[in-house]
């Protein structure tokens, strides 16, 4: 009986090991299988994408629905990875938590007016850029502010952790910087007279100025004082995923999907779709 039990025990262990090996192969965790966003997209047909929720024309949440140019770009990337729109979960991000969300695995990608810069590239990887904006100022129509050089003694609002806020702090120290966690709060403060200007990228400001409740009240100064290349953020180690994103963007530039994304969102402002310069898609680590 003892010898028979030992035989059955050995068979049981062998079957268990085989079952475990089968699970590993199916999960994509085996040696040589795809990893990162490519692996997740292939295996799960799902992606979690960090987006803005309060930027008209770019990333705006209404109820449970997200709309805007960044949302359309996210859909293009997901489709190129083999993930249907129904497999995309949008997660609201703000400027200050984009890197932590990527590093902690709370999101797979961030498509959220995310400027590529050297400081951020130390901790995350970037596909793109898919658009190049420029920092500008949103002011009341009667304002005498004509550019950043006229901000001395003025209250300027931006978002904590954003590139525009840091630029005001370091290059325009005579301005009084007010910081919130979202640009919508800055625009509300501008409407209420608590601040004299809101600063971020020109295309974001144009989106706010075009909203019905602010029509005729605000203007974008139109004097850009930076270059802000928007990238798609993902984990620092995911070079394969980053290169795949750039491949997808190259295709989007030629098959009409990039232009269609613009025309359906920011294009409604009357601004023609920009050219997606695929020669600049070189930011993968």
CSV table of C-alpha atoms in Angstrom, one decimal:
chain,number,residue,atom,x,y,z
A,1,UNK,CA,0.0,0.0,0.0
A,2,UNK,CA,2.8,2.4,0.8
A,3,UNK,CA,4.5,1.7,-2.5
A,4,UNK,CA,1.2,2.2,-4.4
A,5,UNK,CA,0.6,5.5,-2.6
A,6,UNK,CA,4.0,6.8,-3.6
A,7,UNK,CA,3.3,6.0,-7.2
A,8,UNK,CA,0.0,7.9,-7.1
A,9,UNK,CA,1.7,10.8,-5.3
A,10,UNK,CA,4.3,11.1,-8.0
A,11,UNK,CA,1.7,11.0,-10.8
A,12,UNK,CA,-0.3,13.7,-8.9
A,13,UNK,CA,2.7,16.0,-8.7
A,14,UNK,CA,3.5,15.5,-12.3
A,15,UNK,CA,0.0,16.5,-13.4
A,16,UNK,CA,0.0,19.5,-11.1
A,17,UNK,CA,3.3,20.7,-12.6
A,18,UNK,CA,2.0,20.2,-16.1
A,19,UNK,CA,-1.1,22.2,-15.2
A,20,UNK,CA,0.9,25.1,-13.8
A,21,UNK,CA,3.1,25.1,-16.9
A,22,UNK,CA,0.0,25.4,-19.1
A,23,UNK,CA,-1.3,28.3,-17.1
A,24,UNK,CA,2.0,30.2,-17.5
A,25,UNK,CA,2.1,29.7,-21.2
A,26,UNK,CA,-1.5,30.9,-21.5
A,27,UNK,CA,-0.9,34.0,-19.5
A,28,UNK,CA,1.9,35.2,-21.7
A,29,UNK,CA,4.4,35.2,-18.8
A,30,UNK,CA,6.6,32.5,-20.4
A,31,UNK,CA,10.0,33.1,-21.7
A,32,UNK,CA,10.1,35.0,-25.0
A,33,UNK,CA,6.5,36.1,-24.9
A,34,UNK,CA,5.4,39.7,-25.4
A,35,UNK,CA,5.4,41.9,-22.4
A,36,UNK,CA,4.3,45.5,-21.5
A,37,UNK,CA,1.4,47.1,-23.3
A,38,UNK,CA,1.9,44.8,-26.4
A,39,UNK,CA,1.7,41.7,-24.2
A,40,UNK,CA,-1.3,43.0,-22.3
A,41,UNK,CA,-3.2,44.1,-25.4
A,42,UNK,CA,-2.5,40.7,-27.1
A,43,UNK,CA,-3.5,38.6,-24.1
A,44,UNK,CA,-6.3,40.6,-22.5
A,45,UNK,CA,-7.6,42.8,-25.3
A,46,UNK,CA,-7.8,45.6,-22.7
A,47,UNK,CA,-5.9,48.7,-21.8
A,48,UNK,CA,-6.3,51.3,-19.0
A,49,UNK,CA,-5.6,54.8,-20.4
A,50,UNK,CA,-5.0,57.9,-18.2
A,51,UNK,CA,-6.7,61.0,-19.7
A,52,UNK,CA,-7.8,64.5,-18.7
A,53,UNK,CA,-11.4,65.0,-17.8
A,54,UNK,CA,-11.8,68.7,-17.8
A,55,UNK,CA,-10.2,69.9,-21.1
A,56,UNK,CA,-12.8,70.7,-23.8
A,57,UNK,CA,-11.8,69.5,-27.2
A,58,UNK,CA,-9.0,67.4,-25.7
A,59,UNK,CA,-10.1,65.3,-22.8
A,60,UNK,CA,-13.6,66.0,-21.4
A,61,UNK,CA,-15.7,63.8,-19.2
A,62,UNK,CA,-19.5,64.1,-19.4
A,63,UNK,CA,-21.2,61.5,-17.3
A,64,UNK,CA,-19.3,58.3,-18.0
A,65,UNK,CA,-18.3,59.4,-21.5
A,66,UNK,CA,-14.9,60.9,-22.4
A,67,UNK,CA,-14.5,63.0,-25.6
A,68,UNK,CA,-11.7,65.0,-27.3
A,69,UNK,CA,-8.6,64.7,-29.4
A,70,UNK,CA,-6.6,62.9,-26.8
A,71,UNK,CA,-9.4,60.3,-26.5
A,72,UNK,CA,-9.4,59.8,-30.3
A,73,UNK,CA,-5.6,59.3,-30.2
A,74,UNK,CA,-6.0,56.8,-27.4
A,75,UNK,CA,-8.5,54.9,-29.6
A,76,UNK,CA,-6.1,54.9,-32.5
A,77,UNK,CA,-3.3,53.5,-30.4
A,78,UNK,CA,-5.6,50.8,-28.9
A,79,UNK,CA,-6.9,49.8,-32.3
A,80,UNK,CA,-3.3,49.5,-33.5
A,81,UNK,CA,-2.5,47.2,-30.6
A,82,UNK,CA,-5.6,45.1,-31.3
A,83,UNK,CA,-7.8,46.4,-28.5
A,84,UNK,CA,-11.4,47.4,-29.4
A,85,UNK,CA,-12.9,50.6,-28.0
A,86,UNK,CA,-14.9,48.5,-25.6
A,87,UNK,CA,-11.7,47.2,-24.1
A,88,UNK,CA,-10.4,50.7,-23.2
A,89,UNK,CA,-10.9,51.8,-19.6
A,90,UNK,CA,-10.4,55.6,-19.2
A,91,UNK,CA,-8.9,56.7,-15.9
A,92,UNK,CA,-9.0,60.4,-15.0
A,93,UNK,CA,-5.5,61.9,-14.4
A,94,UNK,CA,-4.3,65.3,-13.4
A,95,UNK,CA,-0.9,66.8,-14.2
A,96,UNK,CA,0.7,65.8,-10.8
A,97,UNK,CA,-0.2,62.1,-10.9
A,98,UNK,CA,0.6,61.1,-14.4
A,99,UNK,CA,4.1,59.7,-13.6
A,100,UNK,CA,3.0,57.9,-10.4
A,101,UNK,CA,0.0,56.3,-12.2
A,102,UNK,CA,2.3,54.9,-14.9
A,103,UNK,CA,5.0,53.8,-12.4
A,104,UNK,CA,2.5,52.1,-10.0
A,105,UNK,CA,0.7,50.3,-12.9
A,106,UNK,CA,-2.6,52.1,-12.3
A,107,UNK,CA,-2.7,52.9,-16.0
A,108,UNK,CA,-1.0,51.3,-19.0
A,109,UNK,CA,-0.8,54.5,-21.0
A,110,UNK,CA,-1.3,58.3,-20.5
A,111,UNK,CA,-2.7,60.4,-23.3
A,112,UNK,CA,-3.3,63.6,-21.5
A,113,UNK,CA,-1.7,66.7,-23.0
A,114,UNK,CA,1.5,65.2,-21.7
A,115,UNK,CA,4.5,67.3,-22.6
A,116,UNK,CA,7.7,65.3,-23.3
A,117,UNK,CA,10.6,66.7,-21.4
A,118,UNK,CA,14.0,65.5,-20.1
A,119,UNK,CA,12.9,65.4,-16.5
A,120,UNK,CA,9.9,63.2,-17.2
A,121,UNK,CA,11.9,60.9,-19.5
A,122,UNK,CA,14.0,59.9,-16.5
A,123,UNK,CA,11.1,58.0,-15.0
A,124,UNK,CA,8.7,57.2,-17.9
A,125,UNK,CA,8.9,56.4,-21.6
A,126,UNK,CA,7.2,58.4,-24.4
A,127,UNK,CA,5.8,57.6,-27.7
A,128,UNK,CA,5.3,60.5,-30.0
A,129,UNK,CA,5.0,63.4,-30.1
A,130,UNK,CA,1.6,63.4,-31.8
A,131,UNK,CA,1.1,67.2,-31.5
A,132,UNK,CA,3.2,70.2,-30.7
A,133,UNK,CA,1.5,73.0,-28.7
A,134,UNK,CA,2.9,76.2,-27.1
A,135,UNK,CA,2.3,77.9,-23.8
A,136,UNK,CA,0.1,80.9,-23.9
A,137,UNK,CA,-2.3,83.0,-21.8
A,138,UNK,CA,-6.0,83.1,-21.4
A,139,UNK,CA,-7.3,86.5,-20.2
A,140,UNK,CA,-10.5,88.6,-20.2
A,141,UNK,CA,-11.2,90.3,-23.5
A,142,UNK,CA,-10.6,93.7,-21.9
A,143,UNK,CA,-7.2,92.7,-20.3
A,144,UNK,CA,-4.1,94.7,-21.0
A,145,UNK,CA,-1.9,91.6,-20.7
A,146,UNK,CA,-0.2,91.1,-24.0
A,147,UNK,CA,2.3,88.4,-23.2
A,148,UNK,CA,4.4,86.9,-20.4
A,149,UNK,CA,6.5,90.0,-20.2
A,150,UNK,CA,3.5,91.9,-18.9
A,151,UNK,CA,2.7,89.5,-16.0
A,152,UNK,CA,4.6,91.4,-13.3
A,153,UNK,CA,2.2,92.0,-10.4
A,154,UNK,CA,-0.5,89.9,-12.0
A,155,UNK,CA,-2.1,86.7,-10.6
A,156,UNK,CA,-1.6,83.8,-12.9
A,157,UNK,CA,-3.2,80.5,-12.5
A,158,UNK,CA,-1.9,77.1,-13.6
A,159,UNK,CA,-2.0,73.5,-12.5
A,160,UNK,CA,0.3,72.0,-9.9
A,161,UNK,CA,3.1,69.8,-11.3
A,162,UNK,CA,2.5,71.1,-14.9
A,163,UNK,CA,5.2,72.4,-17.2
A,164,UNK,CA,3.5,75.8,-17.6
A,165,UNK,CA,3.4,76.3,-13.8
A,166,UNK,CA,7.1,75.5,-13.5
A,167,UNK,CA,7.9,77.9,-16.3
A,168,UNK,CA,6.1,80.8,-14.6
A,169,UNK,CA,7.9,80.0,-11.3
A,170,UNK,CA,11.3,80.0,-12.9
A,171,UNK,CA,11.2,82.5,-15.7
A,172,UNK,CA,8.5,85.0,-14.7
A,173,UNK,CA,9.0,85.3,-10.9
A,174,UNK,CA,7.4,88.7,-10.7
A,175,UNK,CA,4.0,87.1,-11.4
A,176,UNK,CA,1.9,85.8,-8.6
A,177,UNK,CA,1.3,82.1,-9.3
A,178,UNK,CA,-1.9,80.5,-8.1
A,179,UNK,CA,-2.0,76.7,-8.5
A,180,UNK,CA,-4.9,74.3,-8.6
A,181,UNK,CA,-5.2,70.6,-9.5
A,182,UNK,CA,-7.2,71.3,-12.7
A,183,UNK,CA,-7.4,73.9,-15.4
A,184,UNK,CA,-11.2,74.1,-15.1
A,185,UNK,CA,-10.7,75.5,-11.5
A,186,UNK,CA,-8.3,78.1,-12.9
A,187,UNK,CA,-10.8,79.1,-15.6
A,188,UNK,CA,-13.5,79.4,-12.9
A,189,UNK,CA,-11.2,81.7,-10.9
A,190,UNK,CA,-10.6,83.8,-14.0
A,191,UNK,CA,-14.3,84.1,-14.6
A,192,UNK,CA,-14.8,85.2,-11.0
A,193,UNK,CA,-12.0,87.8,-11.0
A,194,UNK,CA,-9.8,85.9,-8.5
A,195,UNK,CA,-6.9,85.7,-11.1
A,196,UNK,CA,-5.8,87.9,-14.0
A,197,UNK,CA,-4.8,85.1,-16.4
A,198,UNK,CA,-4.7,81.3,-16.9
A,199,UNK,CA,-1.6,79.8,-18.5
A,200,UNK,CA,-1.2,76.5,-20.2
A,201,UNK,CA,-0.9,75.2,-23.8
A,202,UNK,CA,-2.6,77.4,-26.4
A,203,UNK,CA,-4.9,74.6,-27.7
A,204,UNK,CA,-6.2,73.8,-24.2
A,205,UNK,CA,-6.9,77.5,-23.6
A,206,UNK,CA,-8.7,77.8,-27.0
A,207,UNK,CA,-10.9,74.9,-25.9
A,208,UNK,CA,-12.0,76.7,-22.8
A,209,UNK,CA,-12.5,80.0,-24.6
A,210,UNK,CA,-14.9,78.3,-27.0
A,211,UNK,CA,-17.2,76.9,-24.4
A,212,UNK,CA,-20.7,78.4,-24.5
A,213,UNK,CA,-20.6,79.8,-21.0
A,214,UNK,CA,-17.4,81.8,-21.8
A,215,UNK,CA,-18.1,82.8,-25.3
A,216,UNK,CA,-17.1,86.5,-25.8
A,217,UNK,CA,-15.6,86.7,-22.3
A,218,UNK,CA,-12.1,85.4,-22.8
A,219,UNK,CA,-9.3,85.6,-25.4
A,220,UNK,CA,-6.1,83.7,-26.0
A,221,UNK,CA,-3.3,86.3,-26.1
A,222,UNK,CA,-1.7,84.5,-29.1
A,223,UNK,CA,1.9,84.9,-28.1
A,224,UNK,CA,3.3,81.5,-27.5
A,225,UNK,CA,6.4,81.3,-25.3
A,226,UNK,CA,7.3,77.6,-25.4
A,227,UNK,CA,7.1,74.5,-27.5
A,228,UNK,CA,5.2,71.6,-25.9
A,229,UNK,CA,5.5,68.3,-27.7
A,230,UNK,CA,2.6,66.0,-26.5
A,231,UNK,CA,3.7,62.4,-26.0
A,232,UNK,CA,2.0,59.1,-24.9
A,233,UNK,CA,3.5,58.0,-21.6
A,234,UNK,CA,4.1,54.4,-20.6
A,235,UNK,CA,6.5,52.5,-18.3
A,236,UNK,CA,10.2,53.5,-18.6
A,237,UNK,CA,11.2,49.9,-19.4
A,238,UNK,CA,8.6,49.3,-22.1
A,239,UNK,CA,10.7,50.1,-25.2
A,240,UNK,CA,8.8,47.6,-27.3
A,241,UNK,CA,5.5,49.2,-26.5
A,242,UNK,CA,6.9,52.7,-27.2
A,243,UNK,CA,8.2,51.7,-30.6
A,244,UNK,CA,4.9,50.1,-31.4
A,245,UNK,CA,3.1,53.3,-30.5
A,246,UNK,CA,5.3,55.2,-33.0
A,247,UNK,CA,4.6,52.7,-35.7
A,248,UNK,CA,0.8,53.2,-35.1
A,249,UNK,CA,1.2,57.0,-35.3
A,250,UNK,CA,3.1,56.7,-38.6
A,251,UNK,CA,0.2,54.7,-40.0
A,252,UNK,CA,-2.3,57.2,-38.6
A,253,UNK,CA,-0.5,60.1,-40.4
A,254,UNK,CA,-1.0,58.4,-43.8
A,255,UNK,CA,-4.3,56.5,-43.6
A,256,UNK,CA,-6.4,59.5,-42.6
A,257,UNK,CA,-7.2,58.5,-39.1
A,258,UNK,CA,-5.1,61.2,-37.5
A,259,UNK,CA,-6.9,63.9,-39.5
A,260,UNK,CA,-10.2,62.4,-38.8
A,261,UNK,CA,-9.5,62.5,-35.0
A,262,UNK,CA,-8.6,66.2,-35.2
A,263,UNK,CA,-11.6,67.1,-37.4
A,264,UNK,CA,-14.1,65.3,-35.0
A,265,UNK,CA,-12.8,67.3,-32.0
A,266,UNK,CA,-10.5,70.3,-32.2
A,267,UNK,CA,-11.3,70.8,-35.8
A,268,UNK,CA,-14.7,72.0,-34.9
A,269,UNK,CA,-13.1,75.3,-33.7
A,270,UNK,CA,-12.3,76.0,-37.4
A,271,UNK,CA,-8.6,75.2,-37.0
A,272,UNK,CA,-7.2,73.0,-39.8
A,273,UNK,CA,-5.6,69.7,-38.8
A,274,UNK,CA,-1.9,69.9,-38.4
A,275,UNK,CA,0.6,67.7,-40.2
A,276,UNK,CA,1.8,64.9,-37.9
A,277,UNK,CA,5.6,65.1,-38.4
A,278,UNK,CA,6.6,61.4,-38.2
A,279,UNK,CA,10.4,62.4,-38.4
A,280,UNK,CA,10.1,63.5,-34.8
A,281,UNK,CA,8.9,60.2,-33.4
A,282,UNK,CA,12.2,59.4,-31.8
A,283,UNK,CA,11.6,59.6,-28.1
A,284,UNK,CA,11.7,55.9,-27.1
A,285,UNK,CA,14.4,55.1,-24.6
